[in-house]
């Protein structure tokens, strides 16, 4: 996924856990965030909630990208402020790039 974005000129930052993600967010203001639900430490829902509660980061579009596709997970992500919820096994890398581009062009 990183190579796909980098080949299209995007700068990609990757965090291994929530602590590292919040360190990045203190230093950088990304154009978009792609967030999984299952992560070490804080889960993606909790990270999304913190992102949307912070004035500096609340306007950054967030795509939840996960293999968890229960309707309740999708609804929870939307209620917490995710712009899009994509199921990993149901989308190609090109489709993910297309969704990112669509959100960035809004």
GROMACS .gro file of N, CA, C and O in nm:
model
  424
    1UNK      N    1   0.083  -0.120   0.000
    1UNK     CA    2   0.000   0.000   0.000
    1UNK      C    3   0.086   0.126   0.000
    1UNK      O    4   0.061   0.219  -0.074
    2UNK      N    5   0.194   0.125   0.081
    2UNK     CA    6   0.282   0.242   0.088
    2UNK      C    7   0.343   0.272  -0.049
    2UNK      O    8   0.346   0.386  -0.092
    3UNK      N    9   0.392   0.167  -0.113
    3UNK     CA   10   0.458   0.186  -0.243
    3UNK      C   11   0.360   0.240  -0.347
    3UNK      O   12   0.397   0.320  -0.431
    4UNK      N   13   0.235   0.197  -0.338
    4UNK     CA   14   0.133   0.243  -0.432
    4UNK      C   15   0.112   0.394  -0.417
    4UNK      O   16   0.104   0.466  -0.515
    5UNK      N   17   0.106   0.442  -0.294
    5UNK     CA   18   0.089   0.585  -0.271
    5UNK      C   19   0.215   0.663  -0.305
    5UNK      O   20   0.209   0.768  -0.367
    6UNK      N   21   0.330   0.611  -0.264
    6UNK     CA   22   0.456   0.680  -0.292
    6UNK      C   23   0.481   0.691  -0.442
    6UNK      O   24   0.532   0.793  -0.489
    7UNK      N   25   0.443   0.589  -0.518
    7UNK     CA   26   0.462   0.593  -0.663
    7UNK      C   27   0.374   0.699  -0.729
    7UNK      O   28   0.400   0.740  -0.841
    8UNK      N   29   0.273   0.745  -0.655
    8UNK     CA   30   0.185   0.850  -0.706
    8UNK      C   31   0.218   0.987  -0.646
    8UNK      O   32   0.142   1.080  -0.655
    9UNK      N   33   0.334   0.993  -0.580
    9UNK     CA   34   0.381   1.121  -0.529
    9UNK      C   35   0.338   1.156  -0.388
    9UNK      O   36   0.365   1.266  -0.340
   10UNK      N   37   0.272   1.066  -0.318
   10UNK     CA   38   0.231   1.091  -0.181
   10UNK      C   39   0.347   1.068  -0.085
   10UNK      O   40   0.427   0.976  -0.104
   11UNK      N   41   0.354   1.148   0.019
   11UNK     CA   42   0.445   1.122   0.130
   11UNK      C   43   0.367   1.038   0.231
   11UNK      O   44   0.258   1.077   0.271
   12UNK      N   45   0.421   0.925   0.269
   12UNK     CA   46   0.351   0.832   0.356
   12UNK      C   47   0.423   0.822   0.490
   12UNK      O   48   0.545   0.800   0.494
   13UNK      N   49   0.348   0.837   0.598
   13UNK     CA   50   0.399   0.814   0.733
   13UNK      C   51   0.324   0.693   0.788
   13UNK      O   52   0.203   0.683   0.770
   14UNK      N   53   0.394   0.606   0.854
   14UNK     CA   54   0.333   0.486   0.910
   14UNK      C   55   0.365   0.477   1.058
   14UNK      O   56   0.480   0.493   1.098
   15UNK      N   57   0.263   0.452   1.137
   15UNK     CA   58   0.281   0.436   1.281
   15UNK      C   59   0.251   0.292   1.319
   15UNK      O   60   0.154   0.234   1.272
   16UNK      N   61   0.336   0.235   1.406
   16UNK     CA   62   0.317   0.096   1.446
   16UNK      C   63   0.213   0.081   1.556
   16UNK      O   64   0.162  -0.027   1.579
   17UNK      N   65   0.183   0.192   1.627
   17UNK     CA   66   0.084   0.187   1.735
   17UNK      C   67   0.030   0.329   1.760
   17UNK      O   68   0.074   0.425   1.696
   18UNK      N   69  -0.062   0.340   1.853
   18UNK     CA   70  -0.126   0.469   1.879
   18UNK      C   71  -0.027   0.572   1.933
   18UNK      O   72  -0.035   0.690   1.896
   19UNK      N   73   0.065   0.530   2.017
   19UNK     CA   74   0.162   0.626   2.072
   19UNK      C   75   0.242   0.692   1.959
   19UNK      O   76   0.257   0.814   1.956
   20UNK      N   77   0.290   0.611   1.867
   20UNK     CA   78   0.367   0.664   1.756
   20UNK      C   79   0.279   0.753   1.666
   20UNK      O   80   0.324   0.857   1.618
   21UNK      N   81   0.155   0.713   1.648
   21UNK     CA   82   0.063   0.794   1.565
   21UNK      C   83   0.044   0.933   1.626
   21UNK      O   84   0.048   1.034   1.554
   22UNK      N   85   0.027   0.940   1.755
   22UNK     CA   86   0.005   1.071   1.817
   22UNK      C   87   0.132   1.155   1.822
   22UNK      O   88   0.126   1.277   1.816
   23UNK      N   89   0.249   1.091   1.825
   23UNK     CA   90   0.375   1.165   1.812
   23UNK      C   91   0.381   1.229   1.674
   23UNK      O   92   0.414   1.348   1.661
   24UNK      N   93   0.347   1.153   1.570
   24UNK     CA   94   0.344   1.208   1.433
   24UNK      C   95   0.246   1.324   1.425
   24UNK      O   96   0.276   1.427   1.364
   25UNK      N   97   0.128   1.308   1.484
   25UNK     CA   98   0.024   1.411   1.473
   25UNK      C   99   0.060   1.539   1.548
   25UNK      O  100   0.005   1.645   1.518
   26UNK      N  101   0.150   1.530   1.643
   26UNK     CA  102   0.198   1.652   1.710
   26UNK      C  103   0.293   1.729   1.620
   26UNK      O  104   0.301   1.851   1.627
   27UNK      N  105   0.367   1.657   1.534
   27UNK     CA  106   0.468   1.718   1.448
   27UNK      C  107   0.415   1.750   1.309
   27UNK      O  108   0.460   1.844   1.245
   28UNK      N  109   0.325   1.668   1.259
   28UNK     CA  110   0.278   1.676   1.120
   28UNK      C  111   0.126   1.693   1.118
   28UNK      O  112   0.057   1.649   1.209
   29UNK      N  113   0.076   1.754   1.011
   29UNK     CA  114  -0.067   1.758   0.987
   29UNK      C  115  -0.091   1.692   0.852
   29UNK      O  116  -0.077   1.755   0.748
   30UNK      N  117  -0.124   1.563   0.855
   30UNK     CA  118  -0.141   1.493   0.729
   30UNK      C  119  -0.266   1.540   0.654
   30UNK      O  120  -0.359   1.595   0.713
   31UNK      N  121  -0.267   1.516   0.524
   31UNK     CA  122  -0.384   1.550   0.442
   31UNK      C  123  -0.496   1.450   0.463
   31UNK      O  124  -0.614   1.483   0.446
   32UNK      N  125  -0.460   1.327   0.500
   32UNK     CA  126  -0.558   1.222   0.522
   32UNK      C  127  -0.496   1.116   0.613
   32UNK      O  128  -0.374   1.102   0.618
   33UNK      N  129  -0.581   1.043   0.684
   33UNK     CA  130  -0.536   0.935   0.772
   33UNK      C  131  -0.609   0.808   0.731
   33UNK      O  132  -0.731   0.808   0.715
   34UNK      N  133  -0.532   0.700   0.714
   34UNK     CA  134  -0.590   0.568   0.691
   34UNK      C  135  -0.565   0.489   0.819
   34UNK      O  136  -0.451   0.476   0.863
   35UNK      N  137  -0.672   0.439   0.877
   35UNK     CA  138  -0.665   0.384   1.012
   35UNK      C  139  -0.730   0.247   1.019
   35UNK      O  140  -0.843   0.229   0.972
   36UNK      N  141  -0.661   0.152   1.078
   36UNK     CA  142  -0.716   0.018   1.100
   36UNK      C  143  -0.785   0.017   1.236
   36UNK      O  144  -0.763   0.105   1.319
   37UNK      N  145  -0.868  -0.082   1.260
   37UNK     CA  146  -0.936  -0.095   1.390
   37UNK      C  147  -0.848  -0.171   1.488
   37UNK      O  148  -0.830  -0.129   1.601
   38UNK      N  149  -0.792  -0.284   1.443
   38UNK     CA  150  -0.713  -0.368   1.531
   38UNK      C  151  -0.568  -0.323   1.529
   38UNK      O  152  -0.496  -0.345   1.433
   39UNK      N  153  -0.527  -0.259   1.637
   39UNK     CA  154  -0.391  -0.207   1.651
   39UNK      C  155  -0.338  -0.238   1.789
   39UNK      O  156  -0.416  -0.253   1.884
   40UNK      N  157  -0.206  -0.242   1.803
   40UNK     CA  158  -0.149  -0.260   1.938
   40UNK      C  159  -0.183  -0.138   2.024
   40UNK      O  160  -0.185  -0.025   1.975
   41UNK      N  161  -0.210  -0.161   2.149
   41UNK     CA  162  -0.244  -0.050   2.239
   41UNK      C  163  -0.388  -0.007   2.214
   41UNK      O  164  -0.480  -0.086   2.213
   42UNK      N  165  -0.405   0.120   2.189
   42UNK     CA  166  -0.537   0.178   2.165
   42UNK      C  167  -0.592   0.129   2.031
   42UNK      O  168  -0.520   0.125   1.932
   43UNK      N  169  -0.722   0.093   2.027
   43UNK     CA  170  -0.778   0.048   1.899
   43UNK      C  171  -0.812   0.166   1.808
   43UNK      O  172  -0.811   0.282   1.849
   44UNK      N  173  -0.841   0.136   1.683
   44UNK     CA  174  -0.867   0.239   1.584
   44UNK      C  175  -0.985   0.328   1.618
   44UNK      O  176  -0.985   0.447   1.586
   45UNK      N  177  -1.088   0.273   1.682
   45UNK     CA  178  -1.202   0.356   1.721
   45UNK      C  179  -1.161   0.462   1.822
   45UNK      O  180  -1.202   0.578   1.813
   46UNK      N  181  -1.080   0.421   1.920
   46UNK     CA  182  -1.034   0.517   2.022
   46UNK      C  183  -0.943   0.623   1.960
   46UNK      O  184  -0.951   0.741   1.997
   47UNK      N  185  -0.858   0.582   1.868
   47UNK     CA  186  -0.770   0.678   1.800
   47UNK      C  187  -0.855   0.777   1.719
   47UNK      O  188  -0.833   0.898   1.725
   48UNK      N  189  -0.952   0.724   1.646
   48UNK     CA  190  -1.041   0.810   1.567
   48UNK      C  191  -1.111   0.912   1.657
   48UNK      O  192  -1.118   1.030   1.624
   49UNK      N  193  -1.160   0.867   1.769
   49UNK     CA  194  -1.228   0.958   1.862
   49UNK      C  195  -1.135   1.069   1.910
   49UNK      O  196  -1.172   1.186   1.913
   50UNK      N  197  -1.011   1.032   1.944
   50UNK     CA  198  -0.914   1.134   1.988
   50UNK      C  199  -0.880   1.231   1.875
   50UNK      O  200  -0.866   1.351   1.899
   51UNK      N  201  -0.867   1.180   1.754
   51UNK     CA  202  -0.838   1.266   1.639
   51UNK      C  203  -0.951   1.368   1.621
   51UNK      O  204  -0.925   1.487   1.600
   52UNK      N  205  -1.073   1.321   1.629
   52UNK     CA  206  -1.188   1.408   1.604
   52UNK      C  207  -1.217   1.503   1.721
   52UNK      O  208  -1.283   1.604   1.703
   53UNK      N  209  -1.165   1.474   1.838
   53UNK     CA  210  -1.184   1.562   1.954
   53UNK      C  211  -1.078   1.671   1.962
   53UNK      O  212  -1.093   1.766   2.037
   54UNK      N  213  -0.971   1.656   1.885
   54UNK     CA  214  -0.860   1.751   1.888
   54UNK      C  215  -0.882   1.857   1.779
   54UNK      O  216  -0.897   1.824   1.661
   55UNK      N  217  -0.880   1.983   1.818
   55UNK     CA  218  -0.905   2.091   1.724
   55UNK      C  219  -0.805   2.093   1.608
   55UNK      O  220  -0.839   2.128   1.496
   56UNK      N  221  -0.681   2.055   1.635
   56UNK     CA  222  -0.578   2.055   1.531
   56UNK      C  223  -0.600   1.946   1.426
   56UNK      O  224  -0.563   1.962   1.310
   57UNK      N  225  -0.662   1.836   1.466
   57UNK     CA  226  -0.673   1.721   1.375
   57UNK      C  227  -0.817   1.686   1.335
   57UNK      O  228  -0.836   1.600   1.250
   58UNK      N  229  -0.915   1.753   1.390
   58UNK     CA  230  -1.053   1.709   1.369
   58UNK      C  231  -1.103   1.724   1.225
   58UNK      O  232  -1.201   1.661   1.187
   59UNK      N  233  -1.038   1.806   1.145
   59UNK     CA  234  -1.081   1.823   1.006
   59UNK      C  235  -1.006   1.734   0.907
   59UNK      O  236  -1.032   1.740   0.787
   60UNK      N  237  -0.914   1.654   0.956
   60UNK     CA  238  -0.839   1.564   0.869
   60UNK      C  239  -0.932   1.447   0.831
   60UNK      O  240  -0.987   1.381   0.918
   61UNK      N  241  -0.952   1.423   0.701
   61UNK     CA  242  -1.035   1.308   0.662
   61UNK      C  243  -0.971   1.177   0.709
   61UNK      O  244  -0.849   1.163   0.706
   62UNK      N  245  -1.057   1.085   0.752
   62UNK     CA  246  -1.010   0.955   0.800
   62UNK      C  247  -1.084   0.844   0.726
   62UNK      O  248  -1.206   0.844   0.718
   63UNK      N  249  -1.004   0.752   0.672
   63UNK     CA  250  -1.059   0.630   0.612
   63UNK      C  251  -1.026   0.516   0.707
   63UNK      O  252  -0.910   0.494   0.740
   64UNK      N  253  -1.128   0.444   0.751
   64UNK     CA  254  -1.107   0.323   0.829
   64UNK      C  255  -1.089   0.210   0.728
   64UNK      O  256  -1.171   0.192   0.638
   65UNK      N  257  -0.980   0.136   0.741
   65UNK     CA  258  -0.948   0.026   0.651
   65UNK      C  259  -0.926  -0.097   0.738
   65UNK      O  260  -0.827  -0.104   0.811
   66UNK      N  261  -1.020  -0.190   0.733
   66UNK     CA  262  -1.015  -0.303   0.824
   66UNK      C  263  -1.076  -0.427   0.762
   66UNK      O  264  -1.152  -0.418   0.665
   67UNK      N  265  -1.044  -0.542   0.816
   67UNK     CA  266  -1.111  -0.665   0.777
   67UNK      C  267  -1.237  -0.688   0.859
   67UNK      O  268  -1.315  -0.777   0.830
   68UNK      N  269  -1.255  -0.608   0.963
   68UNK     CA  270  -1.376  -0.618   1.043
   68UNK      C  271  -1.487  -0.546   0.966
   68UNK      O  272  -1.478  -0.427   0.941
   69UNK      N  273  -1.589  -0.620   0.928
   69UNK     CA  274  -1.692  -0.559   0.846
   69UNK      C  275  -1.833  -0.576   0.903
   69UNK      O  276  -1.930  -0.579   0.829
   70UNK      N  277  -1.841  -0.586   1.034
   70UNK     CA  278  -1.973  -0.594   1.096
   70UNK      C  279  -2.043  -0.460   1.077
   70UNK      O  280  -1.979  -0.354   1.091
   71UNK      N  281  -2.171  -0.462   1.047
   71UNK     CA  282  -2.244  -0.335   1.034
   71UNK      C  283  -2.228  -0.243   1.155
   71UNK      O  284  -2.219  -0.122   1.140
   72UNK      N  285  -2.217  -0.302   1.274
   72UNK     CA  286  -2.201  -0.219   1.395
   72UNK      C  287  -2.065  -0.148   1.395
   72UNK      O  288  -2.055  -0.034   1.442
   73UNK      N  289  -1.962  -0.212   1.341
   73UNK     CA  290  -1.830  -0.147   1.332
   73UNK      C  291  -1.833  -0.032   1.232
   73UNK      O  292  -1.777   0.075   1.257
   74UNK      N  293  -1.898  -0.056   1.120
   74UNK     CA  294  -1.908   0.048   1.017
   74UNK      C  295  -1.986   0.167   1.071
   74UNK      O  296  -1.944   0.283   1.054
   75UNK      N  297  -2.095   0.140   1.138
   75UNK     CA  298  -2.177   0.248   1.195
   75UNK      C  299  -2.100   0.324   1.303
   75UNK      O  300  -2.105   0.446   1.310
   76UNK      N  301  -2.029   0.251   1.387
   76UNK     CA  302  -1.950   0.316   1.493
   76UNK      C  303  -1.845   0.408   1.433
   76UNK      O  304  -1.825   0.521   1.480
   77UNK      N  305  -1.778   0.362   1.330
   77UNK     CA  306  -1.675   0.444   1.265
   77UNK      C  307  -1.737   0.572   1.210
   77UNK      O  308  -1.681   0.681   1.226
   78UNK      N  309  -1.851   0.561   1.145
   78UNK     CA  310  -1.918   0.679   1.090
   78UNK      C  311  -1.962   0.775   1.200
   78UNK      O  312  -1.947   0.896   1.188
   79UNK      N  313  -2.016   0.719   1.308
   79UNK     CA  314  -2.060   0.804   1.420
   79UNK      C  315  -1.943   0.878   1.485
   79UNK      O  316  -1.958   0.990   1.532
   80UNK      N  317  -1.826   0.815   1.485
   80UNK     CA  318  -1.707   0.877   1.544
   80UNK      C  319  -1.640   0.976   1.448
   80UNK      O  320  -1.547   1.046   1.488
   81UNK      N  321  -1.685   0.979   1.323
   81UNK     CA  322  -1.634   1.080   1.231
   81UNK      C  323  -1.553   1.030   1.113
   81UNK      O  324  -1.497   1.110   1.039
   82UNK      N  325  -1.548   0.898   1.092
   82UNK     CA  326  -1.476   0.847   0.975
   82UNK      C  327  -1.549   0.891   0.848
   82UNK      O  328  -1.671   0.890   0.842
   83UNK      N  329  -1.471   0.929   0.749
   83UNK     CA  330  -1.529   0.971   0.622
   83UNK      C  331  -1.566   0.852   0.534
   83UNK      O  332  -1.656   0.861   0.451
   84UNK      N  333  -1.495   0.742   0.555
   84UNK     CA  334  -1.517   0.624   0.471
   84UNK      C  335  -1.474   0.501   0.550
   84UNK      O  336  -1.384   0.508   0.633
   85UNK      N  337  -1.539   0.389   0.525
   85UNK     CA  338  -1.501   0.262   0.585
   85UNK      C  339  -1.482   0.163   0.472
   85UNK      O  340  -1.575   0.135   0.397
   86UNK      N  341  -1.361   0.112   0.457
   86UNK     CA  342  -1.330   0.015   0.352
   86UNK      C  343  -1.289  -0.117   0.415
   86UNK      O  344  -1.213  -0.119   0.512
   87UNK      N  345  -1.338  -0.224   0.358
   87UNK     CA  346  -1.303  -0.358   0.404
   87UNK      C  347  -1.187  -0.408   0.319
   87UNK      O  348  -1.197  -0.416   0.196
   88UNK      N  349  -1.076  -0.439   0.385
   88UNK     CA  350  -0.951  -0.475   0.316
   88UNK      C  351  -0.970  -0.582   0.209
   88UNK      O  352  -0.919  -0.568   0.098
   89UNK      N  353  -1.040  -0.688   0.244
   89UNK     CA  354  -1.052  -0.799   0.150
   89UNK      C  355  -1.147  -0.767   0.033
   89UNK      O  356  -1.150  -0.841  -0.064
   90UNK      N  357  -1.220  -0.657   0.043
   90UNK     CA  358  -1.319  -0.625  -0.061
   90UNK      C  359  -1.273  -0.513  -0.155
   90UNK      O  360  -1.345  -0.480  -0.248
   91UNK      N  361  -1.155  -0.455  -0.129
   91UNK     CA  362  -1.108  -0.345  -0.215
   91UNK      C  363  -0.965  -0.373  -0.261
   91UNK      O  364  -0.885  -0.432  -0.191
   92UNK      N  365  -0.936  -0.324  -0.381
   92UNK     CA  366  -0.800  -0.336  -0.434
   92UNK      C  367  -0.719  -0.215  -0.390
   92UNK      O  368  -0.774  -0.115  -0.342
   93UNK      N  369  -0.588  -0.225  -0.408
   93UNK     CA  370  -0.502  -0.110  -0.377
   93UNK      C  371  -0.541   0.011  -0.462
   93UNK      O  372  -0.543   0.124  -0.413
   94UNK      N  373  -0.573  -0.012  -0.588
   94UNK     CA  374  -0.614   0.098  -0.675
   94UNK      C  375  -0.743   0.164  -0.625
   94UNK      O  376  -0.758   0.286  -0.634
   95UNK      N  377  -0.835   0.084  -0.573
   95UNK     CA  378  -0.960   0.141  -0.519
   95UNK      C  379  -0.934   0.225  -0.395
   95UNK      O  380  -0.998   0.328  -0.375
   96UNK      N  381  -0.839   0.182  -0.313
   96UNK     CA  382  -0.804   0.260  -0.194
   96UNK      C  383  -0.745   0.394  -0.236
   96UNK      O  384  -0.784   0.500  -0.183
   97UNK      N  385  -0.657   0.392  -0.333
   97UNK     CA  386  -0.598   0.516  -0.385
   97UNK      C  387  -0.708   0.606  -0.441
   97UNK      O  388  -0.709   0.727  -0.418
   98UNK      N  389  -0.802   0.547  -0.514
   98UNK     CA  390  -0.913   0.624  -0.571
   98UNK      C  391  -0.995   0.691  -0.461
   98UNK      O  392  -1.034   0.808  -0.473
   99UNK      N  393  -1.023   0.620  -0.353
   99UNK     CA  394  -1.100   0.676  -0.242
   99UNK      C  395  -1.022   0.791  -0.174
   99UNK      O  396  -1.081   0.892  -0.136
  100UNK      N  397  -0.893   0.773  -0.158
  100UNK     CA  398  -0.809   0.878  -0.100
  100UNK      C  399  -0.815   1.002  -0.188
  100UNK      O  400  -0.837   1.114  -0.141
  101UNK      N  401  -0.796   0.983  -0.317
  101UNK     CA  402  -0.800   1.095  -0.411
  101UNK      C  403  -0.934   1.167  -0.405
  101UNK      O  404  -0.940   1.290  -0.407
  102UNK      N  405  -1.042   1.091  -0.398
  102UNK     CA  406  -1.176   1.151  -0.393
  102UNK      C  407  -1.192   1.237  -0.269
  102UNK      O  408  -1.248   1.348  -0.275
  103UNK      N  409  -1.144   1.189  -0.155
  103UNK     CA  410  -1.157   1.267  -0.032
  103UNK      C  411  -1.067   1.390  -0.034
  103UNK      O  412  -1.104   1.496   0.018
  104UNK      N  413  -0.950   1.378  -0.093
  104UNK     CA  414  -0.859   1.492  -0.097
  104UNK      C  415  -0.906   1.602  -0.193
  104UNK      O  416  -0.872   1.718  -0.175
  105UNK      N  417  -0.985   1.564  -0.291
  105UNK     CA  418  -1.034   1.661  -0.389
  105UNK      C  419  -1.164   1.727  -0.347
  105UNK      O  420  -1.213   1.815  -0.417
  106UNK      N  421  -1.221   1.687  -0.234
  106UNK     CA  422  -1.347   1.747  -0.186
  106UNK      C  423  -1.325   1.891  -0.149
  106UNK      O  424  -1.230   1.934  -0.096
   0.00000   0.00000   0.00000
